[in-house]
């Protein structure tokens, strides 16, 4: 009888072991091992090592540089996140929560990449379902082929025959190879399929987009090895209740990481938002208290965002503090600083905080805007019109320069803001900006005066 070959895999990093272990010796994760059947017959285990064409050691100066060829995906925001287009032969991993729009985005790319032959492989939806989606998006590229298949060997055979420029695999968790007997979506299947796709991407110069689902804790389901072998890791994020989506480059071997692309989910697919500030700022008829505008930077892209705060008297002993889209620990820290340095009685106040558009923000340069919104709501007094802020706040109440302050200032000036409050410690390094008044403050206690200006 054929012997069943089993192995244990770490779900976090893909480490393989012959027996179960409580803690992974490779990544240190606890309770991450799962049993998987690799092969029912000995000898059919695939070699996970990708064999690229053999080469000889050579000096750096002797290496001939081929300028990387970049393909136009037909989508300006995607091109920007990829660093100026999709590099031929690159492997891109696109991760995101279910329903966020990964399939929509990749189908849109496949349909808008004019002049490229694209192959959209779906293991999740039928051809009819994809047709309905394509109708909503609008069919552009006639050279886009839809292929519903889950067996890797068939997919690879089609890639070899059709020689497409771009292949989309939707999703890596649904495809499987015959060489391994464990079920689709298991660590060994994902690892093997990704390795095979990598080999084909590199040897046939086909660019491959791999879609990967995300687990609850925010990592791409499947082993970390997936992130190691691909050239680019893109993360598609956003609030399911909101229409805005952010495409973030977490790793990019061919360009700057930390680029972001912003999209709006519309009836006819995803729409590029070239100017995020436009959607993140609301124009009110009359000024309202509790609203401040922060000049933020995400990656290298500056934008202005509206911060809303509500400060009210706490009805119960323990005040409520709720921050949506922002780290609530950081908010508590800012409240403690306000209490101690400005003397505001925050201990008896409920504080609620959120950002326009359901955005999640981690930029410490928004501290000043957050505090400004809180101060405005506390005194129930609207800020002077046309004021925005950019600065980080330290524990002693000092206002520190936010990274890329200059870009934040020019973005604010571009959008017609008349005055921006920044850290005085940044004054020396800054060129004199045009068209906007810059107010320098060194401590948080100077903030109220800068915010409420009698005109
Ligand atoms: P989908 O791409 O299926 O998500 P994922 O592949 O990440 O699971 O996105 C599905 C959502 O997008 C669904 O809730 C409907 C919405 N949607 C639109 O709002 N407009 C559209 O044109 C399309 C195609 C989808
Ligand atoms: Mg999908």
Tab-separated table of N, CA, C and O in Angstrom, residues 403-445:
chain	number	residue	atom	x	y	z
A	403	UNK	N	7.343	64.820	9.846
A	403	UNK	CA	8.142	64.524	8.659
A	403	UNK	C	7.520	65.170	7.420
A	403	UNK	O	6.305	65.257	7.320
A	404	UNK	N	8.376	65.609	6.512
A	404	UNK	CA	7.929	66.234	5.252
A	404	UNK	C	7.010	67.436	5.473
A	404	UNK	O	5.995	67.597	4.790
A	405	UNK	N	7.385	68.277	6.447
A	405	UNK	CA	6.558	69.449	6.748
A	405	UNK	C	6.387	70.336	5.525
A	405	UNK	O	5.302	70.861	5.265
A	406	UNK	N	7.469	70.468	4.759
A	406	UNK	CA	7.408	71.358	3.598
A	406	UNK	C	6.321	70.938	2.604
A	406	UNK	O	5.560	71.768	2.109
A	407	UNK	N	6.249	69.627	2.373
A	407	UNK	CA	5.233	69.141	1.435
A	407	UNK	C	3.835	69.373	1.967
A	407	UNK	O	2.911	69.661	1.215
A	408	UNK	N	3.696	69.214	3.282
A	408	UNK	CA	2.373	69.447	3.886
A	408	UNK	C	1.966	70.909	3.697
A	408	UNK	O	0.822	71.215	3.386
A	409	UNK	N	2.952	71.794	3.896
A	409	UNK	CA	2.635	73.220	3.760
A	409	UNK	C	2.240	73.535	2.321
A	409	UNK	O	1.244	74.208	2.068
A	410	UNK	N	2.986	72.980	1.344
A	410	UNK	CA	2.627	73.326	-0.041
A	410	UNK	C	1.274	72.747	-0.430
A	410	UNK	O	0.544	73.358	-1.207
A	411	UNK	N	0.941	71.562	0.105
A	411	UNK	CA	-0.376	70.995	-0.198
A	411	UNK	C	-1.482	71.889	0.366
A	411	UNK	O	-2.496	72.136	-0.295
A	412	UNK	N	-1.258	72.395	1.599
A	412	UNK	CA	-2.258	73.270	2.222
A	412	UNK	C	-2.400	74.555	1.405
A	412	UNK	O	-3.509	75.033	1.169
A	413	UNK	N	-1.260	75.090	0.940
A	413	UNK	CA	-1.301	76.322	0.153
A	413	UNK	C	-2.031	76.074	-1.164
A	413	UNK	O	-2.838	76.884	-1.610
A	414	UNK	N	-1.758	74.919	-1.753
A	414	UNK	CA	-2.380	74.579	-3.034
A	414	UNK	C	-3.904	74.521	-2.918
A	414	UNK	O	-4.632	74.852	-3.829
A	415	UNK	N	-4.353	74.051	-1.748
A	415	UNK	CA	-5.799	73.897	-1.569
A	415	UNK	C	-6.456	75.155	-1.021
A	415	UNK	O	-7.613	75.131	-0.615
A	416	UNK	N	-5.681	76.227	-0.966
A	416	UNK	CA	-6.272	77.507	-0.617
A	416	UNK	C	-6.368	77.797	0.875
A	416	UNK	O	-7.132	78.670	1.280
A	417	UNK	N	-5.612	77.078	1.703
A	417	UNK	CA	-5.603	77.416	3.136
A	417	UNK	C	-4.763	78.670	3.348
A	417	UNK	O	-3.757	78.867	2.683
A	418	UNK	N	-5.199	79.484	4.293
A	418	UNK	CA	-4.512	80.772	4.461
A	418	UNK	C	-3.434	80.711	5.527
A	418	UNK	O	-2.532	81.524	5.570
A	419	UNK	N	-3.520	79.721	6.422
A	419	UNK	CA	-2.622	79.726	7.567
A	419	UNK	C	-2.393	78.274	8.004
A	419	UNK	O	-3.325	77.476	8.031
A	420	UNK	N	-1.154	77.948	8.320
A	420	UNK	CA	-0.871	76.595	8.809
A	420	UNK	C	-0.022	76.700	10.068
A	420	UNK	O	0.904	77.503	10.141
A	421	UNK	N	-0.376	75.917	11.078
A	421	UNK	CA	0.363	75.919	12.334
A	421	UNK	C	1.326	74.736	12.315
A	421	UNK	O	0.898	73.596	12.161
A	422	UNK	N	2.621	75.036	12.435
A	422	UNK	CA	3.611	73.948	12.455
A	422	UNK	C	4.588	74.166	13.605
A	422	UNK	O	4.530	75.176	14.304
A	423	UNK	N	5.494	73.197	13.787
A	423	UNK	CA	6.454	73.284	14.877
A	423	UNK	C	7.498	74.365	14.620
A	423	UNK	O	8.038	74.472	13.518
A	424	UNK	N	7.805	75.130	15.660
A	424	UNK	CA	8.832	76.157	15.557
A	424	UNK	C	10.210	75.568	15.330
A	424	UNK	O	11.108	76.213	14.783
A	425	UNK	N	10.365	74.303	15.724
A	425	UNK	CA	11.669	73.659	15.548
A	425	UNK	C	11.949	73.353	14.085
A	425	UNK	O	13.052	72.977	13.718
A	426	UNK	N	10.911	73.480	13.246
A	426	UNK	CA	11.107	73.204	11.828
A	426	UNK	C	11.448	74.477	11.068
A	426	UNK	O	11.813	74.428	9.896
A	427	UNK	N	11.320	75.634	11.760
A	427	UNK	CA	11.431	76.928	11.074
A	427	UNK	C	12.716	77.072	10.283
A	427	UNK	O	12.711	77.521	9.135
A	428	UNK	N	13.836	76.666	10.901
A	428	UNK	CA	15.137	76.887	10.259
A	428	UNK	C	15.267	76.135	8.945
A	428	UNK	O	15.785	76.642	7.966
A	429	UNK	N	14.796	74.889	8.954
A	429	UNK	CA	14.989	74.029	7.788
A	429	UNK	C	14.041	74.357	6.640
A	429	UNK	O	14.223	73.871	5.532
A	430	UNK	N	13.036	75.191	6.911
A	430	UNK	CA	12.022	75.415	5.885
A	430	UNK	C	12.351	76.602	4.996
A	430	UNK	O	12.826	77.622	5.460
A	431	UNK	N	12.057	76.425	3.714
A	431	UNK	CA	12.135	77.567	2.808
A	431	UNK	C	10.888	78.407	3.034
A	431	UNK	O	9.881	77.896	3.492
A	432	UNK	N	11.001	79.672	2.692
A	432	UNK	CA	9.823	80.516	2.915
A	432	UNK	C	8.721	80.146	1.935
A	432	UNK	O	8.864	80.291	0.736
A	433	UNK	N	7.617	79.587	2.465
A	433	UNK	CA	6.555	79.184	1.547
A	433	UNK	C	5.755	80.372	1.044
A	433	UNK	O	5.710	81.419	1.687
A	434	UNK	N	5.173	80.191	-0.123
A	434	UNK	CA	4.416	81.293	-0.718
A	434	UNK	C	2.922	81.048	-0.584
A	434	UNK	O	2.460	79.927	-0.620
A	435	UNK	N	2.204	82.110	-0.442
A	435	UNK	CA	0.748	82.037	-0.511
A	435	UNK	C	0.081	81.526	0.745
A	435	UNK	O	-1.118	81.277	0.751
A	436	UNK	N	0.844	81.311	1.801
A	436	UNK	CA	0.238	80.823	3.032
A	436	UNK	C	1.035	81.368	4.215
A	436	UNK	O	2.266	81.478	4.156
A	437	UNK	N	0.321	81.738	5.264
A	437	UNK	CA	1.006	82.237	6.448
A	437	UNK	C	1.365	81.039	7.335
A	437	UNK	O	0.509	80.195	7.612
A	438	UNK	N	2.628	80.962	7.748
A	438	UNK	CA	3.036	79.840	8.592
A	438	UNK	C	3.204	80.336	10.026
A	438	UNK	O	3.929	81.294	10.274
A	439	UNK	N	2.497	79.709	10.953
A	439	UNK	CA	2.599	80.085	12.358
A	439	UNK	C	3.420	79.013	13.064
A	439	UNK	O	3.102	77.830	12.987
A	440	UNK	N	4.502	79.447	13.704
A	440	UNK	CA	5.354	78.486	14.386
A	440	UNK	C	5.026	78.458	15.868
A	440	UNK	O	4.976	79.502	16.509
A	441	UNK	N	4.806	77.291	16.422
A	441	UNK	CA	4.632	77.195	17.870
A	441	UNK	C	5.573	76.109	18.396
A	441	UNK	O	5.877	75.145	17.707
A	442	UNK	N	6.045	76.308	19.626
A	442	UNK	CA	6.972	75.337	20.195
A	442	UNK	C	6.317	74.440	21.227
A	442	UNK	O	6.787	73.348	21.499
A	443	UNK	N	5.232	74.941	21.817
A	443	UNK	CA	4.563	74.154	22.861
A	443	UNK	C	3.076	74.145	22.627
A	443	UNK	O	2.521	75.047	21.984
A	444	UNK	N	2.431	73.121	23.146
A	444	UNK	CA	0.997	72.940	22.909
A	444	UNK	C	0.182	74.072	23.535
A	444	UNK	O	-0.900	74.410	23.064
A	445	UNK	N	0.735	74.714	24.601
A	445	UNK	CA	-0.024	75.784	25.257
A	445	UNK	C	-0.186	77.008	24.349
A	445	UNK	O	-1.045	77.843	24.570
